[in-house]
Coordinates of C-alpha atoms and ligand atoms in Angstrom, one line a residue:
M30 CA 90.7 134.3 94.1
L31 CA 87.6 132.9 95.7
D32 CA 85.7 134.9 98.3
K33 CA 86.2 133.9 101.9
N34 CA 82.9 132.8 103.6
K35 CA 81.1 132.6 100.2
V36 CA 79.3 129.3 99.5
Y37 CA 79.9 127.7 96.1
T38 CA 78.4 124.5 94.7
A39 CA 80.9 122.1 93.2
E40 CA 81.6 118.4 92.5
I41 CA 84.4 116.5 94.2
I42 CA 86.8 115.4 91.5
D43 CA 89.9 114.1 93.3
Y44 CA 91.6 113.5 96.6
T45 CA 94.7 115.0 98.3
S46 CA 97.4 112.8 99.6
E47 CA 95.8 113.1 103.1
G48 CA 92.5 112.0 101.6
Q49 CA 90.7 115.3 101.6
G50 CA 88.2 115.9 98.7
V51 CA 89.3 118.3 95.9
A52 CA 87.0 120.5 93.9
K53 CA 87.8 122.9 91.1
I54 CA 86.0 126.2 91.5
E55 CA 86.7 129.1 89.0
G56 CA 90.0 127.4 88.2
C57 CA 91.1 127.2 91.8
A58 CA 91.7 123.9 93.6
V59 CA 89.6 123.7 96.8
F60 CA 90.5 121.2 99.5
I61 CA 87.5 119.9 101.5
P62 CA 87.8 117.5 104.5
N63 CA 85.3 114.6 104.7
A64 CA 84.2 114.9 101.1
I65 CA 84.0 111.9 98.8
F66 CA 84.8 111.6 95.1
G67 CA 81.7 112.3 92.9
E68 CA 79.7 114.1 95.6
V69 CA 78.2 117.5 94.8
C70 CA 78.2 119.8 97.7
D71 CA 77.7 123.4 98.9
I72 CA 81.1 124.5 100.1
R73 CA 81.9 127.4 102.3
I74 CA 85.4 128.9 101.6
E75 CA 87.3 129.2 104.9
K76 CA 90.8 130.1 103.6
A77 CA 91.4 131.6 100.2
G78 CA 94.8 131.7 98.5
K79 CA 95.8 132.7 95.0
N80 CA 95.6 129.2 93.4
W81 CA 94.1 127.1 96.2
A82 CA 91.5 127.4 98.9
A83 CA 90.2 125.4 101.8
G84 CA 86.5 124.9 102.3
K85 CA 83.9 123.0 104.4
I86 CA 80.8 121.2 103.3
V87 CA 77.7 123.1 104.4
Q88 CA 75.3 120.9 102.5
L89 CA 75.5 117.7 100.6
R90 CA 73.5 117.9 97.4
E91 CA 74.5 114.6 95.9
K92 CA 75.7 112.0 98.4
S93 CA 78.2 109.3 97.4
P94 CA 77.0 105.7 97.7
H95 CA 80.3 105.1 99.5
R96 CA 79.4 107.5 102.4
I97 CA 78.8 105.7 105.7
N98 CA 78.0 106.8 109.3
R99 CA 81.2 107.2 111.3
A100 CA 81.7 104.3 113.8
C101 CA 84.1 106.4 115.9
P102 CA 82.4 109.2 117.9
V103 CA 85.5 111.4 117.8
A104 CA 86.5 110.7 114.2
K105 CA 85.7 114.2 113.0
L106 CA 88.0 115.9 115.6
C107 CA 90.7 113.3 116.0
G108 CA 93.6 113.6 113.5
G109 CA 94.5 109.9 113.9
C110 CA 92.2 108.5 111.1
N111 CA 91.0 110.1 107.9
F112 CA 88.4 107.8 106.4
H113 CA 85.7 106.9 108.9
H114 CA 83.2 108.7 106.6
M115 CA 83.6 106.4 103.6
D116 CA 83.4 102.6 103.0
Y117 CA 86.5 100.5 102.8
E118 CA 86.0 99.8 99.1
E119 CA 86.3 103.5 98.2
E120 CA 89.3 103.9 100.6
C121 CA 91.2 101.2 98.9
R122 CA 90.3 102.5 95.4
L123 CA 91.6 106.0 96.3
K124 CA 94.8 104.6 97.8
A125 CA 95.5 102.4 94.7
D126 CA 94.8 105.4 92.5
R127 CA 97.1 107.6 94.5
V128 CA 100.0 105.2 94.0
R129 CA 99.2 104.9 90.3
T130 CA 98.9 108.7 89.8
C131 CA 102.2 109.4 91.7
L132 CA 104.1 106.8 89.7
N133 CA 102.7 108.2 86.4
R134 CA 102.9 111.9 87.2
L135 CA 106.1 112.1 89.3
G136 CA 107.7 108.8 88.3
G137 CA 107.3 109.1 84.5
Q138 CA 105.4 105.8 84.2
N139 CA 102.3 105.0 82.2
L140 CA 100.4 102.5 84.4
K141 CA 96.8 101.8 83.7
S142 CA 96.2 100.6 87.2
V143 CA 98.0 99.4 90.4
P144 CA 96.5 96.5 92.3
I145 CA 96.0 96.9 96.0
H146 CA 95.8 94.3 98.7
P147 CA 93.1 95.3 101.1
A148 CA 93.4 94.5 104.8
P149 CA 91.0 91.7 106.1
D150 CA 90.5 93.7 109.3
T151 CA 89.8 97.4 109.5
T152 CA 89.6 97.5 113.3
C153 CA 91.9 96.5 116.1
Y154 CA 94.8 96.0 113.7
R155 CA 97.5 98.4 115.0
N156 CA 100.0 96.7 117.3
K157 CA 101.5 100.0 118.4
S158 CA 100.0 103.3 119.8
Q159 CA 101.6 106.5 121.2
Y160 CA 99.0 108.5 123.2
P161 CA 99.9 112.1 123.9
V162 CA 98.8 113.1 127.4
S163 CA 97.1 116.3 128.4
S164 CA 94.9 117.7 131.2
I165 CA 91.8 119.8 131.8
K166 CA 91.1 121.2 135.2
N167 CA 93.8 119.1 136.8
R168 CA 92.4 115.9 135.3
A169 CA 94.8 114.0 133.1
F170 CA 93.6 112.3 129.9
A171 CA 95.1 110.8 126.8
G172 CA 94.0 110.5 123.2
F173 CA 95.4 111.6 119.9
Y174 CA 96.2 115.0 118.4
K175 CA 93.6 117.0 116.5
A176 CA 94.8 117.2 112.9
G177 CA 97.5 119.9 112.4
T178 CA 97.6 120.8 116.1
H179 CA 99.0 119.5 119.4
Q180 CA 95.6 119.7 121.1
V181 CA 94.8 116.2 122.5
V182 CA 91.3 114.8 121.6
E183 CA 90.2 112.4 124.3
N184 CA 89.3 109.0 123.0
K185 CA 87.9 106.4 125.3
R186 CA 88.1 103.5 122.8
C187 CA 90.1 103.8 119.6
L188 CA 88.7 101.4 117.1
I189 CA 91.9 100.7 115.2
L190 CA 93.7 99.6 118.4
P191 CA 93.4 96.4 120.3
P192 CA 91.3 96.9 123.5
Q193 CA 94.4 96.0 125.7
S194 CA 96.1 99.1 124.4
D195 CA 93.3 101.3 125.7
Q196 CA 93.3 99.4 129.0
V197 CA 96.9 100.2 129.5
K198 CA 96.2 103.9 128.7
D199 CA 93.4 104.0 131.2
I200 CA 95.5 102.4 134.0
V201 CA 98.3 104.9 133.4
I202 CA 95.9 107.8 133.4
D203 CA 94.2 106.6 136.6
Y204 CA 97.6 106.3 138.3
M205 CA 98.5 109.8 137.1
N206 CA 95.3 111.3 138.5
Q207 CA 95.6 109.4 141.8
Y208 CA 99.2 110.4 142.5
R209 CA 99.0 113.8 140.8
V210 CA 101.6 112.9 138.2
N211 CA 101.2 115.9 135.9
P212 CA 101.1 115.7 132.1
Y213 CA 103.9 117.6 130.3
D214 CA 102.9 121.0 129.0
E215 CA 104.7 121.9 125.8
S216 CA 104.2 125.7 126.2
T217 CA 105.6 125.9 129.7
R218 CA 107.9 122.8 129.4
K219 CA 106.7 121.9 132.9
G220 CA 105.0 118.7 133.9
F221 CA 106.1 115.1 133.6
V222 CA 104.4 112.5 131.4
R223 CA 104.5 113.2 127.6
H224 CA 103.3 110.0 125.9
I225 CA 102.1 106.6 126.8
Y226 CA 103.4 104.1 124.2
V227 CA 102.0 100.6 124.0
R228 CA 103.2 97.8 121.7
Q229 CA 101.7 94.4 121.6
G230 CA 103.0 91.4 119.8
A231 CA 100.3 90.2 117.3
V232 CA 101.2 86.5 117.8
S233 CA 102.9 86.5 121.2
K234 CA 100.4 89.0 122.7
Q235 CA 103.3 90.3 124.9
I236 CA 102.8 93.9 125.9
L237 CA 105.6 96.5 126.0
I238 CA 104.7 99.8 127.8
C239 CA 107.0 102.8 127.5
I240 CA 106.2 105.9 129.4
V241 CA 107.8 109.0 127.9
V242 CA 108.7 111.5 130.6
N243 CA 110.3 114.9 131.1
G244 CA 112.6 113.4 133.8
R245 CA 114.3 110.3 134.9
K246 CA 112.0 108.7 137.5
L247 CA 108.4 107.8 138.0
P248 CA 106.8 108.2 141.4
H249 CA 105.0 105.2 143.0
V250 CA 106.3 103.0 140.2
E251 CA 105.7 99.8 142.3
D252 CA 102.0 100.6 142.4
L253 CA 101.8 101.3 138.7
I254 CA 103.5 98.0 137.9
K255 CA 101.1 96.2 140.3
R256 CA 98.2 97.7 138.3
L257 CA 99.7 96.9 134.9
K258 CA 100.2 93.3 136.0
T259 CA 96.4 92.9 135.9
I260 CA 96.7 93.0 132.1
P261 CA 97.4 89.6 130.6
R262 CA 100.9 89.3 128.9
F263 CA 102.1 92.6 130.3
T264 CA 105.8 91.9 129.8
T265 CA 107.9 95.0 130.3
L266 CA 107.8 98.7 131.4
V267 CA 110.3 101.1 130.1
L268 CA 110.9 104.8 130.8
S269 CA 111.9 106.9 127.9
V270 CA 113.7 110.1 129.1
N271 CA 112.7 113.0 126.8
T272 CA 113.5 116.4 128.3
K273 CA 113.9 118.2 125.0
P274 CA 111.4 120.6 123.4
G275 CA 110.1 119.6 119.9
N276 CA 108.0 116.9 118.3
A277 CA 110.1 113.8 118.7
V278 CA 108.1 111.4 120.8
L279 CA 110.9 109.2 122.2
G280 CA 114.0 110.5 124.0
D281 CA 117.5 109.0 123.6
E282 CA 117.7 107.3 127.0
F283 CA 115.6 104.2 128.0
I284 CA 115.4 102.9 131.6
T285 CA 113.8 99.5 132.1
L286 CA 111.6 99.5 135.1
Y287 CA 110.1 96.0 134.8
G288 CA 110.8 92.9 132.7
P289 CA 113.5 92.6 130.0
G290 CA 113.0 96.0 128.2
Y291 CA 111.7 94.4 125.0
I292 CA 109.0 92.0 123.8
E293 CA 109.1 89.2 121.2
D294 CA 106.8 88.4 118.3
T295 CA 106.7 86.0 115.4
L296 CA 106.6 87.3 111.8
C297 CA 107.0 85.3 108.6
G298 CA 107.7 82.2 110.8
L299 CA 110.7 83.9 112.5
K300 CA 111.0 85.2 116.1
F301 CA 111.8 88.9 116.6
R302 CA 112.9 90.8 119.6
L303 CA 111.5 94.3 119.6
S304 CA 112.8 97.2 121.7
P305 CA 110.8 100.5 122.1
R306 CA 113.1 102.4 119.7
S307 CA 112.9 99.7 116.9
F308 CA 110.6 100.0 113.9
Y309 CA 108.1 97.2 113.5
Q310 CA 105.2 97.4 111.0
V311 CA 102.0 98.2 112.9
N312 CA 99.8 95.8 110.9
H313 CA 101.1 92.3 111.4
H314 CA 98.9 90.5 108.9
Q315 CA 99.4 93.0 106.1
A316 CA 103.2 93.3 106.9
Q317 CA 103.5 89.6 106.2
E318 CA 101.7 90.0 102.9
L319 CA 103.9 92.9 102.0
Y320 CA 107.1 91.0 102.9
K321 CA 105.9 87.9 101.0
A322 CA 105.4 90.0 97.9
A323 CA 108.8 91.6 98.4
I324 CA 110.5 88.2 98.7
A325 CA 108.7 86.9 95.6
A326 CA 109.6 90.0 93.7
A327 CA 113.3 89.6 94.7
K328 CA 113.5 86.2 92.9
I329 CA 116.6 85.3 95.0
S330 CA 118.8 82.3 94.4
T331 CA 121.1 80.6 96.9
K332 CA 124.1 82.1 95.1
D333 CA 122.8 85.7 95.6
T334 CA 124.0 88.3 98.0
V335 CA 121.1 90.5 99.1
L336 CA 121.6 94.0 100.5
D337 CA 118.7 95.2 102.6
L338 CA 118.9 99.0 103.2
Y339 CA 116.9 100.5 106.0
C340 CA 116.4 97.1 107.6
G341 CA 115.1 97.9 111.0
V342 CA 115.2 94.8 113.3
G343 CA 116.0 92.7 110.2
T344 CA 112.5 91.6 109.3
I345 CA 113.0 91.5 105.6
T346 CA 116.7 90.7 105.8
L347 CA 116.1 87.5 107.9
A348 CA 113.0 86.5 106.0
M349 CA 115.1 86.6 102.8
S350 CA 118.2 84.9 104.3
Q351 CA 116.9 81.3 103.8
A352 CA 116.7 81.8 100.0
A353 CA 119.9 83.7 99.7
G354 CA 123.6 83.0 99.9
K355 CA 124.3 86.0 102.1
V356 CA 122.2 88.9 103.4
I357 CA 123.5 92.3 104.6
G358 CA 121.2 94.7 106.5
V359 CA 121.9 98.4 107.0
E360 CA 120.1 100.4 109.7
V361 CA 120.9 103.7 111.4
I362 CA 119.3 103.2 114.9
P363 CA 121.7 101.3 117.1
Q364 CA 119.0 99.6 119.2
A365 CA 117.4 98.3 116.1
V366 CA 120.7 96.9 114.9
E367 CA 121.3 95.2 118.3
D368 CA 117.8 93.7 117.9
A369 CA 118.6 92.6 114.3
R370 CA 121.8 90.8 115.4
E371 CA 120.0 89.2 118.3
N372 CA 117.2 88.2 116.0
A373 CA 119.6 86.4 113.6
K374 CA 121.0 84.4 116.6
R375 CA 117.5 83.7 117.9
N376 CA 116.6 82.1 114.5
K377 CA 119.9 80.4 114.1
I378 CA 120.6 82.4 110.9
T379 CA 124.3 82.5 110.1
N380 CA 124.4 84.1 106.7
A381 CA 123.2 87.6 107.9
E382 CA 125.4 90.6 108.7
F383 CA 124.1 93.9 110.1
I384 CA 125.8 97.3 109.8
C385 CA 124.8 100.3 111.9
A386 CA 125.1 103.4 109.5
D387 CA 123.4 105.7 107.1
A388 CA 122.1 103.4 104.4
G389 CA 123.5 105.4 101.4
A390 CA 126.9 106.0 103.0
A391 CA 127.3 102.3 104.0
A392 CA 126.2 101.1 100.6
L393 CA 128.8 103.3 98.9
K394 CA 131.5 102.0 101.2
L395 CA 130.5 98.4 100.7
E396 CA 130.7 98.9 96.9
Q397 CA 134.1 100.5 97.2
Q398 CA 135.2 97.5 99.3
G399 CA 134.3 95.2 96.4
V400 CA 131.1 93.7 97.8
R401 CA 128.7 92.8 95.1
A402 CA 124.9 92.8 95.5
D403 CA 122.7 90.7 93.2
V404 CA 119.5 92.1 94.7
V405 CA 119.0 95.3 96.7
V406 CA 116.0 95.8 98.9
V407 CA 115.3 99.3 100.1
D408 CA 112.6 100.3 102.6
P409 CA 113.3 103.9 103.5
P410 CA 111.3 106.3 105.8
R411 CA 108.9 108.7 104.1
K412 CA 111.6 111.0 102.7
G413 CA 112.8 108.2 100.4
L414 CA 116.3 107.6 99.2
N415 CA 119.1 110.2 99.5
S416 CA 121.5 110.9 96.7
D417 CA 124.2 108.5 98.2
A418 CA 121.7 105.7 98.2
I419 CA 120.7 106.3 94.5
E420 CA 124.4 106.6 93.6
A421 CA 125.2 103.3 95.4
L422 CA 122.3 101.5 93.6
A423 CA 123.7 102.7 90.3
R424 CA 127.2 101.5 91.1
F425 CA 126.1 98.2 92.5
S426 CA 124.1 97.7 89.4
P427 CA 122.1 94.8 90.9
Q428 CA 119.9 92.5 88.8
R429 CA 116.9 93.7 90.7
I430 CA 115.9 96.4 93.1
V431 CA 112.9 95.8 95.4
Y432 CA 111.7 99.1 96.7
V433 CA 109.2 99.0 99.7
S434 CA 107.8 102.4 100.2
C435 CA 105.5 104.2 102.7
D436 CA 105.2 107.3 100.6
P437 CA 104.1 107.1 96.9
A438 CA 105.4 110.6 96.1
T439 CA 109.0 110.0 97.2
L440 CA 108.8 106.5 95.7
A441 CA 107.8 108.0 92.4
R442 CA 110.6 110.6 92.5
D443 CA 113.1 107.8 93.2
V444 CA 111.7 105.6 90.4
A445 CA 112.3 108.4 88.0
L446 CA 115.9 108.8 89.3
L447 CA 116.5 105.1 89.0
N448 CA 115.1 105.1 85.5
E449 CA 117.8 107.5 84.6
K450 CA 120.4 105.1 86.0
G451 CA 119.1 102.3 83.7
F452 CA 116.6 100.5 85.9
R453 CA 113.1 99.8 84.6
L454 CA 109.9 99.4 86.6
T455 CA 108.7 95.8 86.2
S456 CA 106.0 95.5 88.9
A457 CA 104.1 97.7 91.3
E458 CA 101.6 96.6 94.0
A459 CA 100.0 98.6 96.8
F460 CA 99.2 97.2 100.3
D461 CA 96.8 98.7 102.8
L462 CA 98.5 98.5 106.2
F463 CA 96.6 101.4 107.6
P464 CA 92.8 101.0 107.2
R465 CA 91.0 104.3 108.0
C466 CA 94.2 106.3 107.7
A467 CA 95.7 107.9 104.6
H468 CA 99.0 106.1 104.5
V469 CA 99.6 103.4 101.9
E470 CA 102.5 101.0 101.3
T471 CA 103.9 100.0 97.9
V472 CA 106.3 97.4 96.6
V473 CA 107.9 98.0 93.3
T474 CA 110.5 96.0 91.4
M475 CA 113.0 97.6 89.1
E476 CA 115.2 95.5 86.8
K477 CA 118.3 96.1 84.8
K478 CA 116.6 95.6 81.4
S479 CA 114.7 97.5 78.9
D480 CA 111.2 95.8 78.8
S481 CA 108.9 97.5 81.3
F482 CA 105.7 95.7 82.3
V483 CA 103.2 98.2 80.9
Ligands
LIG503 N1 112.5 97.2 106.7 C1 112.2 97.3 108.0 C2 112.2 98.8 108.5 C3 111.6 99.8 107.6 S1 111.2 101.3 108.3 C4 110.8 96.7 108.3 O1 110.0 96.5 107.4 O2 110.6 96.3 109.5 C5 112.6 102.3 107.9 C6 113.8 102.1 108.7 O3 114.9 102.9 108.2 C7 113.7 102.4 110.2 O4 114.1 101.3 110.9 C8 114.6 103.6 110.4 O5 115.2 103.6 111.7 C9 115.6 103.4 109.3 N2 116.4 104.6 108.8 C10 115.9 105.8 108.8 N3 116.9 106.6 108.2 C11 117.9 105.8 107.9 C12 119.2 106.0 107.3 N4 119.6 107.3 106.9 N5 120.0 105.0 107.1 C13 119.6 103.7 107.5 N6 118.5 103.5 108.1 C14 117.6 104.5 108.3

C-alpha cells in the first residue's frame, strides 16, 4: 500500500474511462486527474487503497507535447468537461484507444485499431444543457456540478454550449434574483427551482426552455416569458414538476407555459418534433455522421424489415425507412414514442410502426408473434442490452446487427455475449460526439457468418 501524502515520481502509462491519467507505482494503479499519457510527474498520494490509489500532480517533470492551456476558466473545478488540458488530437487518440481496448479485453476481439471520426467543432456544439441552480448569500446562480458532488460551480460562459443557452440561463437567474424565487436545496428539500434546461434545434434554431421546479407554478411567469422573448427563436417554455428527492433531473409531469411544448429540428433531411423528455443526440453534426455510418452498415434492401430497439423519437428508424420495406421502432418513454409517431406523419413515412415498451420484452413478443427482422439496430442507454434483448436477438437471428453504443465497456460485454450466439463483429468505428468530455460513441456491425474483419 502506498503512503498517503507521500510524493512519488512516475510516468503516466494509461487513462481511466473518465480520462484520468494512470501510473503504476510499486505495483499499485494510481489515478491522477489532469495528467496526460507519457508525462512524468511528482504525484502526491491523496487516497491509498490496497490495489489502487488516487493522487495529484505536484510537479510536472516531463510535459506532454499535447498539454495546452485551459480555455475555460472553471475547467479544473467543473465536472462537466474532462479534457481542457490536452489538445484535441490526444483526446481523439485516447477515445479511439479506449474503444479498441474495451472490445479486445472485455469483448474478446483482437482489433489492431479502431478508427475515430473527430468532431469539426469542439466548441458551441451541444444543443442541450441542464444547469443545476444554487445560491450563495441569497443570490441564485447556475452552472454545473463539481465532479462527484452536487456542489454547483458557477460558469458565466460554457464553451461547449451555444451562447443562446447561457443567455437563457442568465435571464432565468436574473428573474429568480429579482422575484426571490429560491433555488431548491437538496439537503432541506426546500426551495423551488432545481434545473434550467435549454434545448436548441441545430438547424431550426428554435429554443425550448424547461424549468424544473419543486412545485407546480412559477410566480410572475408573464414577466419571465416577456424577458425570454428577447431571445431570437424562443419557441416554448415548459415547467417540469419534480418534487421527489434523488438525482433524476426531470419530473414526470410537464406543464406548457408558452408555445407548443416542443420544438422542431431537421436531422438527416427529416423533420423531428422534440419534447423535453425525448432523447435527441446533443451534437447534431456528429449525430448525422453516426447515423449515416449506421445506415451504411445496415446494408438494407427494400425487402427488409428493420427493427430499431431503443429508438427515441425515431431518428434512426425514420432515416432507415426510405431504404427498407418496413421499420419497427421500440422505445420505453411514452412522450418519445408520441414524438416518433408524429415524426413519421410529419415526414409522410407510412412504413414505420412504433411500440412503447421495454426493448427486450417487446422484441421477444414480436418474435413470438412471427415477425421477422432482417436487420436489427440497437442503441441502448449506457447500461447496454438486458438479457431479454440478447435472447431476442439470438431468436430473431437477423442477417446483421448494428449496435450504436454510448459506453464501450457495456458494448464490449454485449459483443462477447452476441459472439456466443453466433454473431461475428465485422466493423467498428468510433465517433466523437462529446469534445472535451470523456464520452465516446461507437457503431459496430455484427453479422451471422464466420469471417470477422480482423
Ligand atoms: N436511437 C435514438 C435514441 C437513443 S438513446 C437516437 O439516436 O436518437 C437510448 C433510448 O433508449 C432513449 O430514448 C431511452 O429513453 C430509451 N430506453 C431506455 N431504456 C429502454 C428500455 N428498457 N427499452 C426501450 N427503450 C429504452
